[in-house]
mmCIF file of N, CA, C and O in Angstrom:
data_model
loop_
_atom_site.group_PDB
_atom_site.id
_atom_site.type_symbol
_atom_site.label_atom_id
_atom_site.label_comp_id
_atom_site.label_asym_id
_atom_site.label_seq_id
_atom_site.Cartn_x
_atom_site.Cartn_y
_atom_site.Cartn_z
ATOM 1 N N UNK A 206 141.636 125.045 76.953
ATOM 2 C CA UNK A 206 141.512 123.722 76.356
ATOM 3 C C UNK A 206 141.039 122.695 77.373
ATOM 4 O O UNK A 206 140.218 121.934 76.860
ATOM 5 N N UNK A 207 141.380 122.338 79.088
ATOM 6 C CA UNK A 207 140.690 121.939 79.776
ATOM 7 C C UNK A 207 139.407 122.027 79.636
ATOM 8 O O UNK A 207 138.785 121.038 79.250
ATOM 9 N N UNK A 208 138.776 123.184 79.911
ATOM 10 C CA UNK A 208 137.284 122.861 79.791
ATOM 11 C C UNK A 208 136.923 122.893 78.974
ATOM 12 O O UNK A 208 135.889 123.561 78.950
ATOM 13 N N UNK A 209 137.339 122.294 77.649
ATOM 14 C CA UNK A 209 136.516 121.533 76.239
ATOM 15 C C UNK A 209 136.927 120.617 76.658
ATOM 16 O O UNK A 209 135.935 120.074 77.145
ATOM 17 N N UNK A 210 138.100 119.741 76.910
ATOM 18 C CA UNK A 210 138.247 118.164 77.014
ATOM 19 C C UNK A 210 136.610 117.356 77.592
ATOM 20 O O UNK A 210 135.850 116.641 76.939
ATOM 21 N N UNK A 211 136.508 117.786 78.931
ATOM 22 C CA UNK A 211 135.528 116.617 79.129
ATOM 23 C C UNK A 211 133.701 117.136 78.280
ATOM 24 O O UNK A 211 132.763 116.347 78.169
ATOM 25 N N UNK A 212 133.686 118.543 77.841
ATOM 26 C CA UNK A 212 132.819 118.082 76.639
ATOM 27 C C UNK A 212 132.705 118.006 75.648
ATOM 28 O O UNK A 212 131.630 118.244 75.097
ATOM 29 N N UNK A 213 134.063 117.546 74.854
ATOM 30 C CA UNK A 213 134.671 116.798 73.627
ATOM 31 C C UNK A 213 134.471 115.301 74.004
ATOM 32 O O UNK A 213 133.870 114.550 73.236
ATOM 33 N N UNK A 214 134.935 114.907 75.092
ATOM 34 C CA UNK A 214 134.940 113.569 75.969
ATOM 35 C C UNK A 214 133.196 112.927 75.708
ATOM 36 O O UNK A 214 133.002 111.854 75.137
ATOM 37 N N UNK A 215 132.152 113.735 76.198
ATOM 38 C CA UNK A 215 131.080 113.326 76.612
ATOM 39 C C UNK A 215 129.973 113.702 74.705
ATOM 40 O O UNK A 215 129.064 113.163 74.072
ATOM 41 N N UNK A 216 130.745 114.747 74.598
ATOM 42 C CA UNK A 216 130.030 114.562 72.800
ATOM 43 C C UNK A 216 130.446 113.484 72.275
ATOM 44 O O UNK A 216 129.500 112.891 71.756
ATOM 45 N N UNK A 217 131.675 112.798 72.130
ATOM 46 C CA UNK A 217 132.217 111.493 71.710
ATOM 47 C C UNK A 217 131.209 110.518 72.117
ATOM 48 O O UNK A 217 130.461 110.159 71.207
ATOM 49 N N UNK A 218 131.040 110.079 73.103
ATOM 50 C CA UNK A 218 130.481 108.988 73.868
ATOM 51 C C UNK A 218 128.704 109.354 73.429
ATOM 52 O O UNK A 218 128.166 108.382 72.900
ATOM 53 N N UNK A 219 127.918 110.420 73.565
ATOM 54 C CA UNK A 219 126.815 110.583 72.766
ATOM 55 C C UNK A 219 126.688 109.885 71.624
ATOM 56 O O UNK A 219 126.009 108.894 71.358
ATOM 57 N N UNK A 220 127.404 110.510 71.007
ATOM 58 C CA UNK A 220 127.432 110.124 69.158
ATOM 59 C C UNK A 220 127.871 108.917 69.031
ATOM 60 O O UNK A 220 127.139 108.211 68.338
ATOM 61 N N UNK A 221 129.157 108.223 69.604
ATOM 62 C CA UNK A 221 129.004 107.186 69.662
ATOM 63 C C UNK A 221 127.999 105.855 70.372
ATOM 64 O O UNK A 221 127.538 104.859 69.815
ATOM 65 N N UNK A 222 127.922 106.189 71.427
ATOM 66 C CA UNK A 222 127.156 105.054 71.830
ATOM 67 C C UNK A 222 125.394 105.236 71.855
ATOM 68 O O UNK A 222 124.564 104.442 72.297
ATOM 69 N N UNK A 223 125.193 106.504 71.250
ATOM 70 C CA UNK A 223 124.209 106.804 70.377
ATOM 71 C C UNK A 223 124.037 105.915 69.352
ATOM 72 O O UNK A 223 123.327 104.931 69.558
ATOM 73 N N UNK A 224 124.569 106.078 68.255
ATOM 74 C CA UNK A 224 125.088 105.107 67.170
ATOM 75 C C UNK A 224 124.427 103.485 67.446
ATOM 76 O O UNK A 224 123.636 102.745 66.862
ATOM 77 N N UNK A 225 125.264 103.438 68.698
ATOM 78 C CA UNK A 225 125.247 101.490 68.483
ATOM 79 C C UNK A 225 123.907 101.060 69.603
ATOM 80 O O UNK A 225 123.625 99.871 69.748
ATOM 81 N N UNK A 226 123.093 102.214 70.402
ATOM 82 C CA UNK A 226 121.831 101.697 70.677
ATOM 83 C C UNK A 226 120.478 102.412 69.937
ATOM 84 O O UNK A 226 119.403 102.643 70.492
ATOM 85 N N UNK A 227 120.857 102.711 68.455
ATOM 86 C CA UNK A 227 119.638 102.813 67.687
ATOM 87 C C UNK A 227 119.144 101.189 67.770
ATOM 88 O O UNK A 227 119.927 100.252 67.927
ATOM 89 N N UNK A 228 117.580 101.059 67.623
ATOM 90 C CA UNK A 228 117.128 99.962 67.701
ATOM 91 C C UNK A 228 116.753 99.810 66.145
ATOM 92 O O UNK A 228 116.724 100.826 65.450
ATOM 93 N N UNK A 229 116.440 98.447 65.544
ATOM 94 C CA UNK A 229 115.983 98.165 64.856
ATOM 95 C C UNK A 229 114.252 97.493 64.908
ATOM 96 O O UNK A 229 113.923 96.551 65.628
ATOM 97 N N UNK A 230 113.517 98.082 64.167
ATOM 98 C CA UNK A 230 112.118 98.042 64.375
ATOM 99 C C UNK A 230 112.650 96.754 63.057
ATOM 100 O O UNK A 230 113.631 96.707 62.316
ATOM 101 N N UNK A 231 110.894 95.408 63.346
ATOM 102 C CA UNK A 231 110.869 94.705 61.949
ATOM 103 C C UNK A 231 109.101 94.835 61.971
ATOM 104 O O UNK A 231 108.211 94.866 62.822
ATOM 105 N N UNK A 232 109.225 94.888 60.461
ATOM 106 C CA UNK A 232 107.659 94.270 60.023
ATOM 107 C C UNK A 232 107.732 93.063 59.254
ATOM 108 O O UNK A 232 108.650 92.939 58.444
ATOM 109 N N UNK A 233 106.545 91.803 59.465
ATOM 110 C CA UNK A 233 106.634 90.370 58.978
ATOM 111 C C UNK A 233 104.994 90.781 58.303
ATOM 112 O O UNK A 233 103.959 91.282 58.743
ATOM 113 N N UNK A 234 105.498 90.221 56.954
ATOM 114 C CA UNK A 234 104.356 90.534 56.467
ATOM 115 C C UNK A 234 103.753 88.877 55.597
ATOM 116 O O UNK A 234 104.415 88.262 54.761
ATOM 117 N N UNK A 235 102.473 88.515 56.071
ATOM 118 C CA UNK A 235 102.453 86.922 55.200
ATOM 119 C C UNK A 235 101.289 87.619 54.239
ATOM 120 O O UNK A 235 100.650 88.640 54.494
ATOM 121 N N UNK A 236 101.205 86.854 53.171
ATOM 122 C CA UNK A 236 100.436 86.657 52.003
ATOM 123 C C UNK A 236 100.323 84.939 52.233
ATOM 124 O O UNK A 236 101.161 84.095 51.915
ATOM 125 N N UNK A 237 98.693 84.690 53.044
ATOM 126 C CA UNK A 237 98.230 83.819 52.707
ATOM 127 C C UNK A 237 96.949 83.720 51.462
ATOM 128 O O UNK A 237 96.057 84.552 51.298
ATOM 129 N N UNK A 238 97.152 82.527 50.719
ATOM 130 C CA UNK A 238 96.135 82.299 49.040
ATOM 131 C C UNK A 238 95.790 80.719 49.212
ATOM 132 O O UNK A 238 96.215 79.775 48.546
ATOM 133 N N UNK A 239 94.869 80.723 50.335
ATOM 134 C CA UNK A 239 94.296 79.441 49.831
ATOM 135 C C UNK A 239 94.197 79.023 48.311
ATOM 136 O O UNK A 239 94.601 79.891 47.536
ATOM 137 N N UNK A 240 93.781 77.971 47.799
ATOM 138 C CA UNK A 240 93.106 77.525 46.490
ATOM 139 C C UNK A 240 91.951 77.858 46.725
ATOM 140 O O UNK A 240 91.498 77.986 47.862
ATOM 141 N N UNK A 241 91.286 78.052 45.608
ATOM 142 C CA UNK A 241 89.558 78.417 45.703
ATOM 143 C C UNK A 241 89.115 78.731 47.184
ATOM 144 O O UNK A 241 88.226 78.018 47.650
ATOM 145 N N UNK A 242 89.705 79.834 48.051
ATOM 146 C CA UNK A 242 89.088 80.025 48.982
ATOM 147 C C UNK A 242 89.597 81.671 49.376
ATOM 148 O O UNK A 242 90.712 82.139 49.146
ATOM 149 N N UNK A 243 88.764 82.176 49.845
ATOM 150 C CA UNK A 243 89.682 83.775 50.182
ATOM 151 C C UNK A 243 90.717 83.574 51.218
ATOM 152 O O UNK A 243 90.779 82.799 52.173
ATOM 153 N N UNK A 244 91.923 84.956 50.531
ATOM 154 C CA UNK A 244 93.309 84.785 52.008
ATOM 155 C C UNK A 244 93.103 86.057 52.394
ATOM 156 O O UNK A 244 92.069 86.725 52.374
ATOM 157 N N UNK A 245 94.576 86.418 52.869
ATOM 158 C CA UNK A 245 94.600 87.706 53.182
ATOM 159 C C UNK A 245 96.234 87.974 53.584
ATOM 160 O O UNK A 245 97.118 87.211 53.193
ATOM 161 N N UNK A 246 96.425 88.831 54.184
ATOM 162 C CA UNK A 246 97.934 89.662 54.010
ATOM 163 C C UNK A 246 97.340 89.971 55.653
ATOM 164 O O UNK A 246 96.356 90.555 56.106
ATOM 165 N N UNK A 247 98.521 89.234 56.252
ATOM 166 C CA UNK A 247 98.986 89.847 57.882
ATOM 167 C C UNK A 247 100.209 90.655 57.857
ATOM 168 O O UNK A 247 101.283 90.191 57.475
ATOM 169 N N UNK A 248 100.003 92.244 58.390
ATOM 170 C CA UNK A 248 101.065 92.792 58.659
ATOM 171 C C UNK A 248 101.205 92.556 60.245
ATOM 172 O O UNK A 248 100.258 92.570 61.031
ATOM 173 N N UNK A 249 102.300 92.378 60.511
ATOM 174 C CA UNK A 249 102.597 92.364 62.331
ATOM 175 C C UNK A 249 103.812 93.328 62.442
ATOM 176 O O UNK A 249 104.897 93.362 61.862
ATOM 177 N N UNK A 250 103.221 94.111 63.417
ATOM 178 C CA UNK A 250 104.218 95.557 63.765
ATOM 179 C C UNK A 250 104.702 95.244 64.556
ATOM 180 O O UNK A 250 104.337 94.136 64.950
ATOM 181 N N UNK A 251 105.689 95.843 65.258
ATOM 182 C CA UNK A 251 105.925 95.656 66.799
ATOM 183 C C UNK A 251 104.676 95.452 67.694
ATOM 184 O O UNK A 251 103.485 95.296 67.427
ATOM 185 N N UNK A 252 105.497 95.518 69.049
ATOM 186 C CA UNK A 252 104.040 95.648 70.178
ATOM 187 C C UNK A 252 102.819 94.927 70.180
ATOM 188 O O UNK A 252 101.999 95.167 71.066
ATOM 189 N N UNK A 253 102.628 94.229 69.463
ATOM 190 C CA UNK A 253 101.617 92.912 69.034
ATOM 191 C C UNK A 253 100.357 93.759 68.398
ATOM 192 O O UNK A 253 99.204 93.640 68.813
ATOM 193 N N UNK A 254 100.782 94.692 67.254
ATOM 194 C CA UNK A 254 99.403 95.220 66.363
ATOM 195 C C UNK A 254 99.761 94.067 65.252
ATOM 196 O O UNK A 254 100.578 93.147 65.210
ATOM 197 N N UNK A 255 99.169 94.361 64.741
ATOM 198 C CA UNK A 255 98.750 93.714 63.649
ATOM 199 C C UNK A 255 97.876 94.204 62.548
ATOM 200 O O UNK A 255 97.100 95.128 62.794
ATOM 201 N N UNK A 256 97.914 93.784 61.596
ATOM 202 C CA UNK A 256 96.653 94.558 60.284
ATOM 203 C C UNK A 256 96.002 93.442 59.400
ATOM 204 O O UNK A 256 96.733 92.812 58.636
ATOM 205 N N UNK A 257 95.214 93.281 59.438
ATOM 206 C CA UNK A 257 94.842 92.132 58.344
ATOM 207 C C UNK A 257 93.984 92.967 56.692
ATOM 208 O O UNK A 257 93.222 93.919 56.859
ATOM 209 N N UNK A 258 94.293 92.390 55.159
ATOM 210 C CA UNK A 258 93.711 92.657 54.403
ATOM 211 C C UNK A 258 93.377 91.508 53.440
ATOM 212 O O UNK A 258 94.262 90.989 52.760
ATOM 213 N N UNK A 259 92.147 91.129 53.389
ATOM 214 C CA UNK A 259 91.735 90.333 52.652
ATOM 215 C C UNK A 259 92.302 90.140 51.358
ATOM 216 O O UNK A 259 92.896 91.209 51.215
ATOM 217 N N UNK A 260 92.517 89.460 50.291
ATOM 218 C CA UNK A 260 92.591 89.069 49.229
ATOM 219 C C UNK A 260 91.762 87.725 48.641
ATOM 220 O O UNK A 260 91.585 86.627 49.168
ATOM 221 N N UNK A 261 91.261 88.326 47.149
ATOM 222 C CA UNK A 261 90.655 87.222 46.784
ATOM 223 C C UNK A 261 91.252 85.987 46.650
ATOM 224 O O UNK A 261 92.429 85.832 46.979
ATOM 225 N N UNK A 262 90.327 84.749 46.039
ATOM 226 C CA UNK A 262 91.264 83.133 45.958
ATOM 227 C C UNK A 262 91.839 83.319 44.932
ATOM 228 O O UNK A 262 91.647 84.169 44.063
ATOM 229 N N UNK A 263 92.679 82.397 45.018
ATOM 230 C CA UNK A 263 94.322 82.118 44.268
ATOM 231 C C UNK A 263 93.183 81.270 43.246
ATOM 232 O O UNK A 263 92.576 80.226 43.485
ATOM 233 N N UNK A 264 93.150 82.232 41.911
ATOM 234 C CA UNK A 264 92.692 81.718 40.876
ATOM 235 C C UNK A 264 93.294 82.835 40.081
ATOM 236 O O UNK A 264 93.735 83.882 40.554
ATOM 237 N N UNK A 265 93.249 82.362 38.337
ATOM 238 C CA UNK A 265 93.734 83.460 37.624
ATOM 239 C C UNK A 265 92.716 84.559 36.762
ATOM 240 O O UNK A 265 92.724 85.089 35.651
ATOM 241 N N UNK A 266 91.992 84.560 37.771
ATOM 242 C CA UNK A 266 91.143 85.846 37.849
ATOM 243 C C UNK A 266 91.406 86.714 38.704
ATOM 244 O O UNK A 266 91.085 87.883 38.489
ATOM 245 N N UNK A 267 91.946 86.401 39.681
ATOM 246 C CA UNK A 267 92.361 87.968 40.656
ATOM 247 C C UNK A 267 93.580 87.739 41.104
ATOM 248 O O UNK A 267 93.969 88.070 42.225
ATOM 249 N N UNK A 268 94.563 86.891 39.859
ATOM 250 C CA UNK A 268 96.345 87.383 40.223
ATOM 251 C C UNK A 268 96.474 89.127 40.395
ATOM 252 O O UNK A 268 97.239 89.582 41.245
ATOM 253 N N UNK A 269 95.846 89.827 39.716
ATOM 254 C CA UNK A 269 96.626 91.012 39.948
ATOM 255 C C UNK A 269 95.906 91.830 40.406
ATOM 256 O O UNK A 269 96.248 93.006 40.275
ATOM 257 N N UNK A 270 94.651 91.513 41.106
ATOM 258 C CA UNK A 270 94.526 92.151 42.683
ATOM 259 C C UNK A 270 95.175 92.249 43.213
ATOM 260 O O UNK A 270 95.676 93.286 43.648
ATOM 261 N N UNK A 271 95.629 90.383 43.526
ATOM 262 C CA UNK A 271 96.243 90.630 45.012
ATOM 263 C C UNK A 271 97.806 90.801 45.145
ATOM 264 O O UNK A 271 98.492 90.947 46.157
ATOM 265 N N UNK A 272 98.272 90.719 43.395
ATOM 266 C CA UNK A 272 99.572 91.139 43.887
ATOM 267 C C UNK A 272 99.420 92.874 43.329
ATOM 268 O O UNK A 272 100.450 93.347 42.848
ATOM 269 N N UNK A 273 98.079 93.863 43.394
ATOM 270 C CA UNK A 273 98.123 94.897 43.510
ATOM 271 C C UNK A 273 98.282 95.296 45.194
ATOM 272 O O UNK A 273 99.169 96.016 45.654
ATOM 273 N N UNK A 274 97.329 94.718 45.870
ATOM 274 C CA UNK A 274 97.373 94.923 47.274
ATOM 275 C C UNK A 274 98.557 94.574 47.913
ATOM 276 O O UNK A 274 98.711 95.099 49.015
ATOM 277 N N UNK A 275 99.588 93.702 47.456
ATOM 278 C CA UNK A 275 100.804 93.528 47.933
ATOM 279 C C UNK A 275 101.591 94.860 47.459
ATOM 280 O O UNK A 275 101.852 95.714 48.307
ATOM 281 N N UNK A 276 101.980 95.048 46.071
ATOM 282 C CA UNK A 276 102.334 96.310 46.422
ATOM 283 C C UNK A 276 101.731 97.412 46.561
ATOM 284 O O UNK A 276 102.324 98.462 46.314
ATOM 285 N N UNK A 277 100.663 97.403 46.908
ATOM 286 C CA UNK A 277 100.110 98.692 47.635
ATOM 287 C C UNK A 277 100.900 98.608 49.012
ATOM 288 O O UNK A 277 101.428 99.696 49.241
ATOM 289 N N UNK A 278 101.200 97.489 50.190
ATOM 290 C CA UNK A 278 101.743 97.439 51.187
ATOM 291 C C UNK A 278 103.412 97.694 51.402
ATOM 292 O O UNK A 278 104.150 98.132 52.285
ATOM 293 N N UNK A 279 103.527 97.165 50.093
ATOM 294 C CA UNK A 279 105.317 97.416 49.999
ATOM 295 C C UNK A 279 105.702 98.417 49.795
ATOM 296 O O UNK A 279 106.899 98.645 49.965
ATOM 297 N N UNK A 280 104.394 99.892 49.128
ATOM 298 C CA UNK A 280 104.947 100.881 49.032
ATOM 299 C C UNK A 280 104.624 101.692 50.370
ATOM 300 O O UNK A 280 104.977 102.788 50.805
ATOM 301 N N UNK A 281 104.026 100.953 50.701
ATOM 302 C CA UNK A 281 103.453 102.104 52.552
ATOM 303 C C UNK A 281 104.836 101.554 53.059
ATOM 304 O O UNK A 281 105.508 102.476 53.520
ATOM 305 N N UNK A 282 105.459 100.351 53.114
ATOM 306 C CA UNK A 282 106.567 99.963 53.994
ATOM 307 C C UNK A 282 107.443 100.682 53.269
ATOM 308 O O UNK A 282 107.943 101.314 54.199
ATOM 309 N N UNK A 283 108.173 101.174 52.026
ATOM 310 C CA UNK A 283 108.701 101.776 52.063
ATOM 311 C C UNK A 283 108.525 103.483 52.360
ATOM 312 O O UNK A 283 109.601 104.020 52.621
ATOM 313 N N UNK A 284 107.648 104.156 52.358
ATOM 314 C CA UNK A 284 107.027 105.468 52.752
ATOM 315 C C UNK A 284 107.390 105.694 54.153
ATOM 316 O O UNK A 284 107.864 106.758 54.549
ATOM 317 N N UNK A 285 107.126 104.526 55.011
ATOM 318 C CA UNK A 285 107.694 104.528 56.263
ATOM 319 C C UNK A 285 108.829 104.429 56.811
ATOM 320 O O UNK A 285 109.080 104.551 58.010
ATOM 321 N N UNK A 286 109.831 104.117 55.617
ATOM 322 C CA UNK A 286 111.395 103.728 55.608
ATOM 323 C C UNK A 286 111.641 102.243 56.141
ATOM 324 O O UNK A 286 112.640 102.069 56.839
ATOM 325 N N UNK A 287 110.646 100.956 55.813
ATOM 326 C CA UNK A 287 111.118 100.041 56.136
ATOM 327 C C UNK A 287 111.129 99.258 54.772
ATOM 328 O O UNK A 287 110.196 99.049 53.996
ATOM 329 N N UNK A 288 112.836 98.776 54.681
ATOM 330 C CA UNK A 288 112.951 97.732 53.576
ATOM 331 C C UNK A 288 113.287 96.500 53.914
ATOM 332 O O UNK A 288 113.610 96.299 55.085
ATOM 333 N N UNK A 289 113.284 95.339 52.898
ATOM 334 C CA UNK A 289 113.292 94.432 52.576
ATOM 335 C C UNK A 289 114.283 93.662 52.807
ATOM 336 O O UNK A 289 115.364 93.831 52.243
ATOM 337 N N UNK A 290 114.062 92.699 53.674
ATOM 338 C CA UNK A 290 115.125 92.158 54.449
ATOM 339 C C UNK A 290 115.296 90.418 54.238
ATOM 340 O O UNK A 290 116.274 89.714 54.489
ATOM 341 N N UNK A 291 113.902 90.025 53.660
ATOM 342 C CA UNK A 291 114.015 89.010 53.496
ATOM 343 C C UNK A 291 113.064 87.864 53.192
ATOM 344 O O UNK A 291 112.857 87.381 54.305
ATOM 345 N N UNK A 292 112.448 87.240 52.403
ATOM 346 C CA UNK A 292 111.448 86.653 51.882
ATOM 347 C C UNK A 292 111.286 85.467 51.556
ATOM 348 O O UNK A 292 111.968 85.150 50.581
ATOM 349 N N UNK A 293 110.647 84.661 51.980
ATOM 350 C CA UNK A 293 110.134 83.020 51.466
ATOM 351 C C UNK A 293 108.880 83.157 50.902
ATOM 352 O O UNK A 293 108.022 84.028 50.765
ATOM 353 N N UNK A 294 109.114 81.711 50.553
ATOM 354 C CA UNK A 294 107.532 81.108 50.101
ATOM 355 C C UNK A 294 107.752 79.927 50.310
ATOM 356 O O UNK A 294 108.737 79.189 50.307
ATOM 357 N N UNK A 295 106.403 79.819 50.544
ATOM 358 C CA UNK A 295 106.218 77.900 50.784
ATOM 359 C C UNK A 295 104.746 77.383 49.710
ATOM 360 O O UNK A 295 103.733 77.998 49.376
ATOM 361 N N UNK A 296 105.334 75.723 49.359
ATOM 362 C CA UNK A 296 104.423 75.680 48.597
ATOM 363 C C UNK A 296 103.664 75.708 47.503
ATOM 364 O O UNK A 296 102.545 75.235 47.301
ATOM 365 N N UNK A 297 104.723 76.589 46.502
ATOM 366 C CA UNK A 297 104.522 76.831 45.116
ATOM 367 C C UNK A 297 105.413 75.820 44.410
ATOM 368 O O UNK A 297 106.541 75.376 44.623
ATOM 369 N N UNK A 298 104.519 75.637 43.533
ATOM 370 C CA UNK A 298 104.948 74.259 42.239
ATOM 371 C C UNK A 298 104.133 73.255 43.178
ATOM 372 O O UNK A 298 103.817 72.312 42.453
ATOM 373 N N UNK A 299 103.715 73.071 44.308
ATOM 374 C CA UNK A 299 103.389 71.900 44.413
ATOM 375 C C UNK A 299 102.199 71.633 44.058
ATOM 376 O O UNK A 299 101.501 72.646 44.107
ATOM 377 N N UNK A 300 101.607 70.650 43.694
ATOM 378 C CA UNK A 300 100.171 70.562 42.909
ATOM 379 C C UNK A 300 99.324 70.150 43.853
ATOM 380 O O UNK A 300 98.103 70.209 43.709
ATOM 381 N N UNK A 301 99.952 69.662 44.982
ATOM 382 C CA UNK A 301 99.342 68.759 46.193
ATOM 383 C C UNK A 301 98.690 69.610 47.129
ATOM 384 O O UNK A 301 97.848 69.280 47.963
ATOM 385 N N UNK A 302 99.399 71.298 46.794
ATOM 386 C CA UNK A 302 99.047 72.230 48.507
ATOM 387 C C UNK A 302 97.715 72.828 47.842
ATOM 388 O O UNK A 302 97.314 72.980 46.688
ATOM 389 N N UNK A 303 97.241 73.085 49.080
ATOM 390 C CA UNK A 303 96.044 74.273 49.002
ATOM 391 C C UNK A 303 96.191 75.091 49.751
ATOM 392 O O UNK A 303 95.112 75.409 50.252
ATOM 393 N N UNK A 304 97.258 75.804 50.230
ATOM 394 C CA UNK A 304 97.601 77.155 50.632
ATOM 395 C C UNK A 304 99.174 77.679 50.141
ATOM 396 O O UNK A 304 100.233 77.089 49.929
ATOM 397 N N UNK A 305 98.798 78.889 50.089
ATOM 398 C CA UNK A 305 100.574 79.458 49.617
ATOM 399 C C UNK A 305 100.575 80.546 50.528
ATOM 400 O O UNK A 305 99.750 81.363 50.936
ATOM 401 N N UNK A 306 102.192 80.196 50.775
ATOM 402 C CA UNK A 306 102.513 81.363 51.839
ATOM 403 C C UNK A 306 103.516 82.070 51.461
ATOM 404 O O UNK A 306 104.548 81.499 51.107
ATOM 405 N N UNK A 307 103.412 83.525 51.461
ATOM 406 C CA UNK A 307 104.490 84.557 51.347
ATOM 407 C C UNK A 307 104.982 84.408 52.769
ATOM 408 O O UNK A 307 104.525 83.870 53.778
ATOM 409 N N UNK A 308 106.076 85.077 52.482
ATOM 410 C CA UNK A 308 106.585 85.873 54.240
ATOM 411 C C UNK A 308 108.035 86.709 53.756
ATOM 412 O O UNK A 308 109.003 86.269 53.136
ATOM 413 N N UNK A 309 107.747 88.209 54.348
ATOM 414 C CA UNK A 309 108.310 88.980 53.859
ATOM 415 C C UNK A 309 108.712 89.594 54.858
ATOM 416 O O UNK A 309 107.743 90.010 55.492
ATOM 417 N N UNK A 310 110.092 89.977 55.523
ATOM 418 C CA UNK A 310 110.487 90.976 56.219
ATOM 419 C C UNK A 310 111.194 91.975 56.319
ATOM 420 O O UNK A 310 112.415 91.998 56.169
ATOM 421 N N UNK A 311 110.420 92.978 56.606
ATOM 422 C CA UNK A 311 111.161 94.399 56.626
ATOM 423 C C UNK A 311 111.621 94.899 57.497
ATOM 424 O O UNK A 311 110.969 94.567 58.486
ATOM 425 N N UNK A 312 112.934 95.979 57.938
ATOM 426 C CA UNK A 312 113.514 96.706 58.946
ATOM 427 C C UNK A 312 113.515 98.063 58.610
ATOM 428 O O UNK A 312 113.338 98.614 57.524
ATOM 429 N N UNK A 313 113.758 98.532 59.789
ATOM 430 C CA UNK A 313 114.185 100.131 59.871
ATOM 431 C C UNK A 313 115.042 100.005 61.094
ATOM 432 O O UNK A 313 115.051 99.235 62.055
ATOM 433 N N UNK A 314 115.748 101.018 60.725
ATOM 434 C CA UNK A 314 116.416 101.701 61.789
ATOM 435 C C UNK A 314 116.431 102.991 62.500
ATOM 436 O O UNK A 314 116.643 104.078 61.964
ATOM 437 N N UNK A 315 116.200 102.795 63.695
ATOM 438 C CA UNK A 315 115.277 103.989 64.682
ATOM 439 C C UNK A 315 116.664 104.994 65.505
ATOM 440 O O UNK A 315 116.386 105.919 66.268
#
């Protein structure tokens, strides 16, 4: 039984402090829609990548483009195992703006 103690001891401390330095990865994802002008969808990964995808202007001729291309992205973020952590908008209802902003963030745990 001695020589299991210290590697019962050191499997403990693995698994545990394994556990509490998994990192958490985030993705920030914006949906900018000018008015009458083209936007686009910034994904930002870690490590300073980034992805950009166009979307047409915020008219109601290509609402459901671009909220096709949004979830086209929400389902790659989930495929990758990152969910939904948290979301604004700025800008909507107001009659005054000419840009709308999503912002959407996702995590995983690594």
């Amino acid at each position: 039984m001695k020589k299991f103690k210290p590697l019962l001891v050191l499997s403990f401390c693995l698994v545990f402090f394994g556990g509490i330095a998994q990192e958490t990865n985030y993705v920030v994802i914006k949906l900018f829609e000018p008015i009458n002008a083209a936007g686009e969808i910034i994904i930002s990964y870690i490590k300073d990548k980034s992805e950009r995808i166009a979307v047409e202007k915020l008219d109601s001729d290509h609402h459901e483009n671009n909220m096709n291309k949004l979830v086209d992205v929400f389902n790659r973020m989930n495929k990758e195992g990152f969910v939904l952590v948290s979301s604004a908008a700025s800008a909507h209802g107001n009659p005054a703006s000419i840009l709308h902003v999503d912002t959407f963030v996702f995590s995983r745990k690594d």
